[in-house]
Amino acid sequence: MVLAPSQRMKLATSSTPDNPRLGPAVAPPERTESVLADGAVQRVVKVRRDYNSWVARETMEDYALRFTPHSFRKWSEMRVANTAFGAASFLILEAVGATLLVQYGFLNAFWAILATGLIIFLAGLPISIYAARHGLDMDLLTRGAGFGYIGSTITSLIYASFTFIFFALEAAVMAYALELAFDIPPAWGSLICALVVIPLVTHGVTAISRLQVWTQPLWLVMLVVPYIFVFKHNPDVLNDLAHYGGGEGQGSKFNVYLFGAAMTVGIALITQMGEQVDYLRFMPEKTAQNRRRWWAGVLIGGPGWVILGVIKMLGGALLAYLAISHSVPLDRAVDPNQMYLAAYEYVFARPGWAVAAVCLFVVISQLKINVTNAYAGSLAWSNFFARLTHSHPGRVVWVVFNTMIALMLMELDVFKALGGVLGLYSNIAISWLMAVVADLVINKPLGLSPPGIEFKRAHLYDINPVGVGAMVAASVLSVTAYLGVFGPLAEAFSALIALVTAMVVSPLIAWATKGKYYIARQSPPRAGLFTGLQSCVICEREYEGDDLAHCPAYLGNICSLCCSLDARCNDLCKPEGRLSAQWAGALRWLLPKRVWPYIDTGLGHYLLLMAIVVPVLAGLFGLLYHQELRAMGEHALTFGPTLRLGFIKAFAALLLVSGVVAWWLVLTHKSRQVAQEESNRQTQAVHEQTLALRREIDSHRQTDLQLQEAKLQAEGARHQAELANQAKSRYITTVSHELRTPLNSILGYAQLLEEDASIPPHRRQAVSVIRRGGDHLLSLIEGTLDIARIEGGKLRLEPKPLRFRDCVQQIVRMFELQAVGKGIEFRAELADVLPEVVRADEKRLQQILINVLGNAVKFTHTGRVVFRLRYAREMALFEIEDTGPGIAADEIEHIFEPFARGSEATSGGTGLGLTIGKMLTDLMGGEMTVSSTVGVGTVFRIRLFLPEAR
C-alpha cells in the first residue's frame, strides 16, 4: 500500500528521449548502471515526477494497474459482497429474457436461460475465488492465468468493450424511462444518463459501495412487489407463458437449434464476472475466524449474481409476455420500461403512479449497474492504454472516455441490435474467460502451470501461448460456426463450441510447451527482500512485498506500477520474454533455416506484419458483410452483389492505407533499432574508457592519500591561523581600549579649551588642531577595533525590520546638503518600486553607504555625484558615481586595504572607511566593486541581500 501521495518518476536513457511525464520534476537526476545483453552498460537517468491529483488520491485511483494491498482490504465480507451483488440490478437481464422469449419461444428460452446460468456459475466460481484470494482485478488475473503481460492487453480491450456496450444498453433503457415519464427526447435523455454516472464513479469503490448500500433495500422492494401483484391478479399467467411459441410461433416446442441460438445470446453475460471480480479483490484475507463469512461473501458477490440473474431473465420473459398480451408491439415488449409498466399497472390503478414507479425503479436499477460498468471500464482502459503508451493520466480520465463511447452508442440506438450484438460478442467473450477458467481448474491442478498467480511484468512473458492460443483458436472456430460455415447446428451452438475449444486447447498447449511461458524468470528468495514494507527504487514510496520485483536495470526493488510504466529498461530482466524475441523465435521454429537471415530485415518485418493485418481485415469485413446480408433478409439476392462489390472496394482501400501505415511503422522501428545499436556501441566504448579510468584511479590512490595528508596539514595550519587572528583581535581590542581612555581625556580637555573665551585666538587655533588630530586618532582606533572584531568573528549583525526607503532618503538628504555647500550637483535616482520594510542591520548599512558617499562628496570638487538604487529579487544594488579625480590603475588594487592612501590627484579616500565598508558588505552576504578612470570619475557598486520583511 502507498503510504503517501503517489509520486512517480519518468525514466530515460542516454540515447532515447524522456518518457512523457505527468507532473513537474522536483528532484535532481540520479544514475544507475546495468549490463545489456551485448555486454554494454545501460545508463538510466531517474527523474522524480508527480502524478496529477487524481492519481495521487487512492480513493479515486483505487489501485488501478496494481493489485489491492493486504492493508487496504479492511471492509467486511458482506460489505464487499453487497457492493458486488448490486450489479445484478441491470435490466438487460430482463431484456435478454424477453428477447429470447420473442425470438425462440418460452420453452427454448427457459432451458437456454438455465443452461446459461449454470455455465456462468461454474465458470465464475474459480475466477471469483482466485481474485478474492490474491486481490487481483480481471486484467491482472488474466495475465497470470495463461495470457502473459501483453496477451492480457487484448482481453482488456474485449473487457472494456463489454463495459461500454452494456453501459450503452443500460443507459438506453434509462433514457426511455425519462422519455416515458418526463417526455425528454431520447438524445437528451442519453446525455443525462451518461453524465450523471461520472461523479458517482470518480471516487471509486468507496462511493459505489455507499450507493449500493443505500439503494439496495428500495430496489429489492420495487423489484418484488410488481410480481406479487401480477401473480395475485393473474394466477394463470405462468401456464399461458409456458405455451408461448415466440413472435412467429416457431418455438412452441423444444428445438435444439433454437435452444443453442438462445444459449449463445445468453452466455454473452458471462463477461459480467469481470465486473464482480473488480469488487471481490477488496475482500479481506481468509482466516480461521472468518472462513464461513469469506466463502459466503465470495459466493454472493461472485457467481451468486447469476442466480438472481436467471430469475430476472425468466421474470423478463414473463413481463414481456404480459406486455404482449396487453397489445404492446413485439419490438417494444422487450423494453424493460414497457415490461415493468405492464406489471406496475397491476399495483397502481392510476396510470400516472405506475409510470412514476417504473421511472424510479429503472433509474435506481440503471444507476446501480452503470456505476459498475463505468468503474470496470476505467480499470480496463487504464490497463490497455498503460501498456500501449507507458503513461497513466489517471483512472478518472478513462471513466470519462468510457462514458463518451457509451454515449455515442446510445445515440446510434444500439438497443435495437441487442440480440445480434450479444450473439456475436459472446463467442469472443466466452473464449477469453473459459481460457482463464481452463488454466485455473485444469492446468494448475495438473501441474501444467504454476500454482499461484504471477501478475508482475518483470516475471511474465509478454505472450503466453497457452491462454492467447486457446482464446484465438476458440474465437476463430466459434465465430466461423456462428457465421454458418459449419452448418446450422454448429451455428446454433457456436458459444458452446467456444467453451469446449478453450477448455481443451488450453491444457494441450500448456502440456506441449511444458508450462515454459508462464514465468520468464524466477523470483529471488523472499527472505530479507520482501518482508514488510519495502521502498521502490524509482518512486521511493513504500509497498508491500507482493507488489515489488527486483529490477536489474535500476539495481533495486521496483513496484509494479513503475515497472508497468517504464519504457526505457528494454525488459533487461527478461530478454527472452520480450515480444520481439518471442516472435523471432516462433518464426525460426516455423520457417526453414535459409529464410532466417531475412527475418530481421525491413522487408521481412513488413511482410510478416501484413501477414497479420490482411487476415484480420479480411475477417472483419467478412463478418460485417455477413451481418449486412442477414439484415437484408429476402432482399439479399437482389442487393447482395452490389453490397459485395462495395465491401471489396472498401477492403481494398483500407488495405492500401494499412500497407502504407505498416511500412511506416517498420521504417520507424528499424530507425529506432539502428539508433539503439549505435547507442549500445557508444556505451560499450564508454564502458571500456571507464575501465581504463578505473585502472588509472587505482594507480593514483597513493597520490590521493598524500593529498589527504596535505589537506589535514593545511587544515591544521588554518586552525593555527584562526587562533592567531583571535589572539591578534584580543590584542588590538586591549590596546584600543588603553589608547582610547587617555585620548578621550585629551579630547575632552581640548573641547573645554576651545569653548573658553578667555584663551587668545592663536592658542584656540592650536587647540583646534590638537582636537582634529585627536578625532582622527579616535576614528582610526574605532576602525581598527571594527576590523579586529570582523576578523575575529566577534562582530554580530543585528538584522531587524528597517523602513528601507526612509533610511535611504535620510542618508541622501545628509549628503545633499554637503554637496550643495560645496557647489556640486547631487542627484538621487531611486527605483519606483522599493519594499517598505526590509530586514537589515541599520547601523552597518548606514556605515557602508556613509563611508562611500562621504568619499564621493569629499573628493568631488566640480561636476556631480549620482546615487542610484535598484531592487529585484531581494537584492539591492547601490551605485555611487562621481566626477572626481578618479583612482589610478595601480592604486585601485589596494583601495580596500587598511590604511591605503591614494595620491592627491587620484584619491578614493584614506583611512579605514572603505576597508570596513568592504568587510561589512561581505559579512552581509553582498559584494562591493569599484571601477574608475583618472580624470573622469569613479563608480562604486554595492550589492546587498536585503530580504523583504512581510
Coordinates of C-alpha atoms in Angstrom, one line a residue, residues 489-919:
L489 CA -26.3 -27.0 -35.7
A490 CA -22.8 -25.5 -35.2
E491 CA -24.2 -22.1 -35.8
A492 CA -26.7 -22.5 -33.1
F493 CA -24.1 -23.9 -30.6
S494 CA -21.2 -21.5 -31.5
A495 CA -20.9 -20.4 -27.9
L496 CA -20.7 -24.0 -26.7
I497 CA -18.0 -24.6 -29.3
A498 CA -16.0 -21.7 -27.9
L499 CA -16.4 -23.1 -24.4
V500 CA -15.3 -26.6 -25.3
T501 CA -12.5 -25.5 -27.6
A502 CA -10.9 -23.2 -25.0
M503 CA -11.2 -25.8 -22.2
V504 CA -9.5 -28.4 -24.5
V505 CA -6.9 -26.3 -26.3
S506 CA -5.5 -24.5 -23.1
P507 CA -4.2 -27.7 -21.4
L508 CA -3.0 -29.1 -24.7
I509 CA -0.8 -26.0 -25.3
A510 CA 0.3 -26.0 -21.7
W511 CA 1.3 -29.6 -22.0
A512 CA 3.1 -29.1 -25.3
T513 CA 5.1 -26.1 -24.1
K514 CA 5.6 -27.7 -20.7
G515 CA 4.5 -24.5 -19.0
K516 CA 7.6 -22.7 -20.2
Y517 CA 5.8 -19.4 -21.0
Y518 CA 4.2 -18.7 -17.6
I519 CA 7.2 -17.4 -15.8
A520 CA 10.0 -15.5 -17.6
R521 CA 12.3 -15.5 -14.6
Q522 CA 12.1 -16.8 -11.1
S523 CA 11.6 -14.5 -8.1
P524 CA 14.5 -14.1 -5.7
P525 CA 14.2 -15.6 -2.2
R526 CA 11.7 -13.5 -0.3
A527 CA 13.7 -13.6 3.0
G528 CA 15.3 -10.2 3.6
L529 CA 14.0 -8.7 0.3
F530 CA 10.2 -8.5 0.6
T531 CA 9.4 -8.7 4.3
G532 CA 7.1 -6.0 5.4
L533 CA 7.1 -2.7 3.5
Q534 CA 9.8 -2.0 1.0
S535 CA 10.8 1.1 -0.9
C536 CA 10.6 1.3 -4.7
V537 CA 13.9 2.3 -6.2
I538 CA 12.1 4.6 -8.7
C539 CA 9.3 6.4 -6.9
E540 CA 10.8 5.8 -3.4
R541 CA 7.5 5.0 -1.9
E542 CA 6.8 2.0 0.3
Y543 CA 4.9 -1.0 -1.0
E544 CA 4.0 -4.5 0.2
G545 CA 6.3 -7.3 -0.9
D546 CA 3.8 -8.8 -3.3
D547 CA 3.8 -5.6 -5.3
L548 CA 7.6 -5.5 -5.8
A549 CA 10.1 -7.1 -8.1
H550 CA 13.9 -6.8 -8.3
C551 CA 14.9 -4.7 -11.3
P552 CA 18.4 -5.2 -12.7
A553 CA 18.1 -2.0 -14.7
Y554 CA 17.8 0.1 -11.6
L555 CA 19.5 -2.3 -9.2
G556 CA 16.8 -2.4 -6.6
N557 CA 13.1 -3.3 -5.9
I558 CA 10.6 -1.7 -8.2
C559 CA 6.8 -1.5 -7.7
S560 CA 4.5 -3.0 -10.3
L561 CA 3.1 0.4 -11.3
C562 CA 6.5 1.9 -12.0
C563 CA 7.5 -1.3 -13.8
S564 CA 4.4 -1.1 -16.0
L565 CA 5.0 2.5 -17.0
D566 CA 8.7 2.1 -17.7
A567 CA 9.7 2.2 -21.4
R568 CA 13.5 2.5 -21.2
C569 CA 14.7 -0.6 -19.4
N570 CA 14.3 -2.7 -22.6
D571 CA 13.0 -5.5 -20.5
L572 CA 16.5 -6.2 -19.2
C573 CA 15.1 -8.5 -16.5
K574 CA 13.7 -10.9 -19.1
P575 CA 15.4 -10.6 -22.5
E576 CA 13.9 -13.8 -23.8
G577 CA 10.4 -12.8 -22.6
R578 CA 10.1 -9.8 -24.8
L579 CA 7.5 -9.9 -27.6
S580 CA 10.2 -9.3 -30.3
A581 CA 12.3 -12.2 -29.0
Q582 CA 9.3 -14.5 -28.8
W583 CA 8.2 -13.5 -32.3
A584 CA 11.6 -14.1 -33.8
G585 CA 11.8 -17.5 -32.0
A586 CA 8.4 -18.6 -33.3
L587 CA 9.4 -17.7 -36.9
R588 CA 12.6 -19.6 -36.7
W589 CA 10.7 -22.6 -35.5
L590 CA 8.2 -22.3 -38.3
L591 CA 10.4 -21.3 -41.2
P592 CA 13.3 -23.1 -42.8
K593 CA 16.9 -22.0 -41.9
R594 CA 17.6 -20.5 -45.3
V595 CA 14.9 -17.9 -44.6
W596 CA 16.2 -16.9 -41.2
P597 CA 18.6 -14.2 -42.5
Y598 CA 15.7 -12.3 -44.0
I599 CA 13.5 -12.4 -40.8
D600 CA 15.2 -9.3 -39.3
T601 CA 15.3 -7.2 -42.5
G602 CA 12.9 -4.4 -43.1
L603 CA 11.1 -6.2 -45.9
G604 CA 10.8 -9.3 -43.8
H605 CA 9.2 -7.4 -41.0
Y606 CA 6.8 -5.7 -43.4
L607 CA 5.7 -8.9 -45.0
L608 CA 5.2 -10.5 -41.6
L609 CA 3.2 -7.5 -40.4
M610 CA 1.0 -7.6 -43.4
A611 CA 0.5 -11.3 -43.0
I612 CA -1.3 -10.4 -39.8
V613 CA -3.1 -7.3 -41.0
V614 CA -4.6 -8.8 -44.1
P615 CA -6.4 -11.8 -42.4
V616 CA -7.6 -9.6 -39.6
L617 CA -9.1 -7.1 -42.0
A618 CA -10.5 -9.8 -44.2
G619 CA -12.2 -11.5 -41.3
L620 CA -13.6 -8.2 -40.0
F621 CA -15.0 -7.2 -43.4
G622 CA -16.3 -10.7 -44.0
L623 CA -18.1 -10.6 -40.6
L624 CA -19.7 -7.2 -41.4
Y625 CA -20.7 -8.4 -44.9
H626 CA -22.3 -11.5 -43.4
Q627 CA -24.2 -9.4 -40.8
E628 CA -25.5 -7.0 -43.5
L629 CA -26.7 -9.9 -45.6
R630 CA -28.6 -11.3 -42.7
A631 CA -30.2 -7.9 -42.0
M632 CA -31.4 -7.7 -45.7
G633 CA -33.3 -10.9 -45.3
E634 CA -35.3 -11.6 -48.5
H635 CA -33.6 -8.7 -50.3
A636 CA -30.2 -10.3 -50.1
L637 CA -30.4 -11.9 -53.5
T638 CA -31.3 -8.6 -55.1
F639 CA -28.8 -6.3 -53.4
G640 CA -26.2 -8.8 -52.4
P641 CA -23.8 -8.4 -55.4
T642 CA -23.9 -4.6 -55.1
L643 CA -23.2 -4.9 -51.4
R644 CA -20.3 -7.4 -52.0
L645 CA -18.7 -5.0 -54.5
G646 CA -18.9 -2.1 -52.1
F647 CA -17.3 -4.2 -49.4
I648 CA -14.5 -5.3 -51.8
K649 CA -13.8 -1.7 -52.7
A650 CA -13.7 -0.6 -49.1
F651 CA -11.5 -3.5 -48.2
A652 CA -9.0 -2.7 -51.0
A653 CA -8.9 1.0 -49.9
L654 CA -8.4 0.2 -46.3
L655 CA -5.8 -2.5 -47.2
L656 CA -3.8 0.2 -49.2
V657 CA -3.9 2.6 -46.3
S658 CA -2.9 -0.2 -43.9
G659 CA 0.0 -1.2 -46.1
V660 CA 1.4 2.4 -46.1
V661 CA 1.0 2.6 -42.3
A662 CA 2.6 -0.8 -41.8
W663 CA 5.6 0.2 -43.9
W664 CA 6.0 3.5 -42.0
L665 CA 5.8 1.5 -38.7
V666 CA 8.5 -0.9 -39.9
L667 CA 10.8 2.0 -41.0
T668 CA 10.3 3.8 -37.7
H669 CA 11.1 0.6 -35.8
K670 CA 14.3 0.0 -37.9
S671 CA 15.5 3.6 -37.4
R672 CA 15.0 3.2 -33.6
Q673 CA 16.8 -0.1 -33.7
V674 CA 19.7 1.4 -35.5
A675 CA 19.8 4.3 -33.1
Q676 CA 19.8 1.8 -30.2
E677 CA 22.6 -0.3 -31.7
E678 CA 24.7 2.9 -32.2
S679 CA 23.9 3.9 -28.6
N680 CA 25.0 0.5 -27.4
R681 CA 28.3 0.7 -29.3
Q682 CA 29.0 4.1 -27.8
T683 CA 28.0 2.8 -24.4
Q684 CA 30.5 -0.1 -24.8
A685 CA 33.2 2.4 -25.8
V686 CA 32.4 4.5 -22.7
H687 CA 32.5 1.3 -20.6
E688 CA 36.0 0.5 -21.9
Q689 CA 37.1 4.0 -21.2
T690 CA 35.6 3.7 -17.7
L691 CA 37.7 0.6 -17.1
A692 CA 40.8 2.4 -18.2
L693 CA 39.9 5.3 -15.9
R694 CA 39.4 2.9 -13.0
R695 CA 42.9 1.4 -13.6
E696 CA 44.3 4.9 -13.6
I697 CA 42.4 5.7 -10.5
D698 CA 43.9 2.7 -8.8
S699 CA 47.3 3.9 -9.8
H700 CA 46.7 7.3 -8.2
R701 CA 45.4 6.1 -4.9
Q702 CA 48.7 6.7 -3.3
T703 CA 48.8 10.2 -4.6
D704 CA 45.3 10.7 -3.2
L705 CA 46.4 9.5 0.2
Q706 CA 49.2 12.0 0.1
L707 CA 46.8 14.8 -0.9
Q708 CA 44.6 13.9 2.0
E709 CA 47.5 14.1 4.4
A710 CA 48.5 17.5 2.9
K711 CA 44.9 18.6 3.4
L712 CA 45.0 17.6 7.0
Q713 CA 48.2 19.6 7.5
A714 CA 46.6 22.6 5.7
E715 CA 43.5 22.3 8.0
G716 CA 45.9 22.4 11.0
A717 CA 47.6 25.5 9.6
R718 CA 44.3 27.2 9.0
H719 CA 43.3 26.4 12.6
Q720 CA 46.6 27.9 13.8
A721 CA 45.9 31.0 11.7
E722 CA 42.4 31.3 13.2
L723 CA 43.9 31.2 16.6
A724 CA 46.5 33.8 15.6
N725 CA 43.7 36.1 14.3
Q726 CA 41.8 35.7 17.5
A727 CA 44.9 36.5 19.5
K728 CA 45.6 39.5 17.3
S729 CA 42.0 40.6 17.7
R730 CA 42.2 40.4 21.5
Y731 CA 45.5 42.3 21.5
I732 CA 44.1 45.1 19.2
T733 CA 41.0 45.3 21.3
T734 CA 43.0 45.7 24.5
V735 CA 45.4 48.2 23.0
S736 CA 42.4 50.2 21.6
H737 CA 40.8 50.4 25.0
E738 CA 44.1 51.5 26.5
L739 CA 44.6 54.2 23.9
R740 CA 41.0 55.4 23.9
T741 CA 41.0 56.2 27.7
P742 CA 43.7 58.9 27.7
L743 CA 42.7 60.1 24.2
N744 CA 39.1 60.8 25.4
S745 CA 40.6 62.8 28.3
I746 CA 42.7 64.9 25.8
L747 CA 39.7 65.4 23.5
G748 CA 37.5 66.5 26.4
Y749 CA 40.1 68.9 27.7
A750 CA 40.6 70.3 24.1
Q751 CA 36.9 70.9 23.8
L752 CA 36.8 72.8 27.1
L753 CA 39.7 75.0 25.9
E754 CA 38.0 75.7 22.6
E755 CA 34.9 76.9 24.3
D756 CA 36.9 79.1 26.8
A757 CA 36.5 82.7 25.5
S758 CA 39.5 83.9 27.6
I759 CA 42.0 82.0 25.5
P760 CA 43.7 84.0 22.8
P761 CA 42.6 83.1 19.2
H762 CA 46.1 81.8 18.1
R763 CA 46.1 79.4 21.1
R764 CA 42.5 78.4 20.4
Q765 CA 43.6 77.6 16.8
A766 CA 46.3 75.4 18.2
V767 CA 43.8 73.6 20.4
S768 CA 41.6 73.0 17.3
V769 CA 44.5 71.4 15.6
I770 CA 45.0 69.2 18.6
R771 CA 41.3 68.2 18.7
R772 CA 41.1 67.4 15.0
G773 CA 44.2 65.2 15.3
G774 CA 42.6 63.5 18.3
D775 CA 39.4 62.9 16.4
H776 CA 41.4 61.4 13.6
L777 CA 43.2 59.1 16.0
L778 CA 39.9 58.1 17.6
S779 CA 38.3 57.2 14.3
L780 CA 41.4 55.1 13.5
I781 CA 41.1 53.3 16.8
E782 CA 37.4 52.7 16.2
G783 CA 38.1 51.5 12.7
T784 CA 40.9 49.2 13.8
L785 CA 38.6 47.8 16.5
D786 CA 35.9 47.1 14.0
I787 CA 38.4 45.3 11.7
A788 CA 39.6 43.3 14.6
R789 CA 36.0 42.3 15.5
I790 CA 35.2 41.3 12.0
E791 CA 38.4 39.3 11.5
G792 CA 38.0 37.6 14.9
G793 CA 34.4 36.7 14.2
K794 CA 33.1 38.7 17.1
L795 CA 31.1 41.3 15.1
R796 CA 27.5 40.2 15.0
L797 CA 24.9 41.7 12.7
E798 CA 21.6 42.6 14.2
P799 CA 19.0 42.4 11.3
K800 CA 15.7 44.0 12.3
P801 CA 12.8 45.4 10.3
L802 CA 14.0 48.6 8.7
R803 CA 12.0 51.1 6.8
F804 CA 14.1 51.0 3.7
R805 CA 13.1 54.0 1.7
D806 CA 13.1 56.3 4.7
C807 CA 16.6 55.2 5.7
V808 CA 18.0 55.7 2.3
Q809 CA 16.3 59.1 1.8
Q810 CA 17.7 60.2 5.2
I811 CA 21.3 59.5 4.0
V812 CA 20.6 61.2 0.7
R813 CA 19.4 64.4 2.4
M814 CA 22.5 64.4 4.6
F815 CA 24.9 64.4 1.7
E816 CA 22.7 66.6 -0.5
L817 CA 23.3 69.4 1.9
Q818 CA 27.1 68.9 2.0
A819 CA 27.2 68.8 -1.8
V820 CA 25.2 72.0 -2.1
G821 CA 27.6 73.6 0.3
K822 CA 30.5 72.6 -1.9
G823 CA 28.7 73.8 -5.1
I824 CA 28.4 70.4 -6.8
E825 CA 25.3 68.7 -8.1
F826 CA 24.0 65.8 -6.0
R827 CA 21.3 63.6 -7.7
A828 CA 19.5 60.6 -6.3
E829 CA 17.8 58.0 -8.6
L830 CA 15.7 55.6 -6.6
A831 CA 13.7 52.8 -8.1
D832 CA 10.0 53.4 -8.3
V833 CA 9.3 50.0 -6.6
L834 CA 11.1 49.6 -3.3
P835 CA 10.0 47.4 -0.4
E836 CA 8.6 49.4 2.5
V837 CA 10.4 47.2 5.1
V838 CA 13.4 45.0 4.8
R839 CA 15.4 43.0 7.3
A840 CA 18.8 44.6 7.8
D841 CA 21.3 45.9 10.4
E842 CA 20.5 49.6 10.1
K843 CA 23.7 50.8 11.7
R844 CA 26.0 48.7 9.4
L845 CA 24.0 49.6 6.3
Q846 CA 24.3 53.3 7.1
Q847 CA 28.0 52.8 7.9
I848 CA 28.7 51.3 4.4
L849 CA 26.7 54.0 2.5
I850 CA 28.1 56.9 4.6
N851 CA 31.7 55.8 4.1
V852 CA 31.4 55.6 0.3
L853 CA 29.1 58.6 -0.2
G854 CA 31.3 60.7 2.1
N855 CA 34.4 60.0 0.0
A856 CA 32.5 60.8 -3.2
V857 CA 31.3 64.2 -1.9
K858 CA 34.6 64.9 -0.3
F859 CA 36.8 64.3 -3.3
T860 CA 34.5 65.7 -6.0
H861 CA 35.3 69.4 -6.5
T862 CA 33.3 70.1 -9.6
G863 CA 30.6 68.2 -11.5
R864 CA 28.2 65.9 -9.8
V865 CA 27.6 62.9 -7.5
V866 CA 24.9 60.4 -8.5
F867 CA 23.4 57.9 -6.1
R868 CA 21.3 55.1 -7.7
L869 CA 19.3 52.3 -6.1
R870 CA 17.7 49.3 -7.7
Y871 CA 15.9 46.4 -6.0
A872 CA 14.9 43.0 -7.5
R873 CA 14.5 39.5 -6.0
E874 CA 15.5 40.7 -2.6
M875 CA 18.8 42.0 -3.9
A876 CA 19.6 45.8 -3.6
L877 CA 22.1 47.4 -6.0
F878 CA 23.6 50.7 -4.9
E879 CA 25.7 52.7 -7.4
I880 CA 27.7 55.8 -6.3
E881 CA 29.1 57.7 -9.3
D882 CA 31.2 60.8 -9.0
T883 CA 33.1 63.1 -11.4
G884 CA 36.1 63.4 -9.0
P885 CA 39.8 62.9 -9.9
G886 CA 39.5 59.1 -10.2
I887 CA 41.8 56.4 -9.0
A888 CA 44.9 55.2 -10.8
A889 CA 45.0 51.6 -12.0
D890 CA 48.0 50.6 -9.8
E891 CA 46.2 52.1 -6.7
I892 CA 42.7 50.6 -7.3
E893 CA 44.0 47.1 -6.5
H894 CA 44.8 48.3 -2.9
I895 CA 41.9 50.6 -2.4
F896 CA 40.2 48.3 0.2
E897 CA 43.4 47.5 2.1
P898 CA 43.7 49.0 5.6
F899 CA 45.4 52.4 5.7
A900 CA 45.7 52.6 1.9
R901 CA 46.2 56.2 0.7
G902 CA 45.8 57.4 -2.8
S903 CA 47.7 60.3 -4.4
E904 CA 46.4 63.8 -4.1
A905 CA 45.4 63.8 -7.8
T906 CA 43.7 60.4 -7.7
S907 CA 42.2 59.5 -4.4
G908 CA 39.4 57.2 -3.4
G909 CA 39.8 58.1 0.2
T910 CA 42.2 57.4 3.1
G911 CA 42.0 55.6 6.4
L912 CA 39.8 52.6 7.1
G913 CA 36.4 53.7 5.8
L914 CA 36.5 51.7 2.6
T915 CA 38.2 48.7 4.2
I916 CA 35.4 48.5 6.8
G917 CA 32.7 49.1 4.2
K918 CA 34.1 46.3 2.1
M919 CA 34.3 43.9 5.0

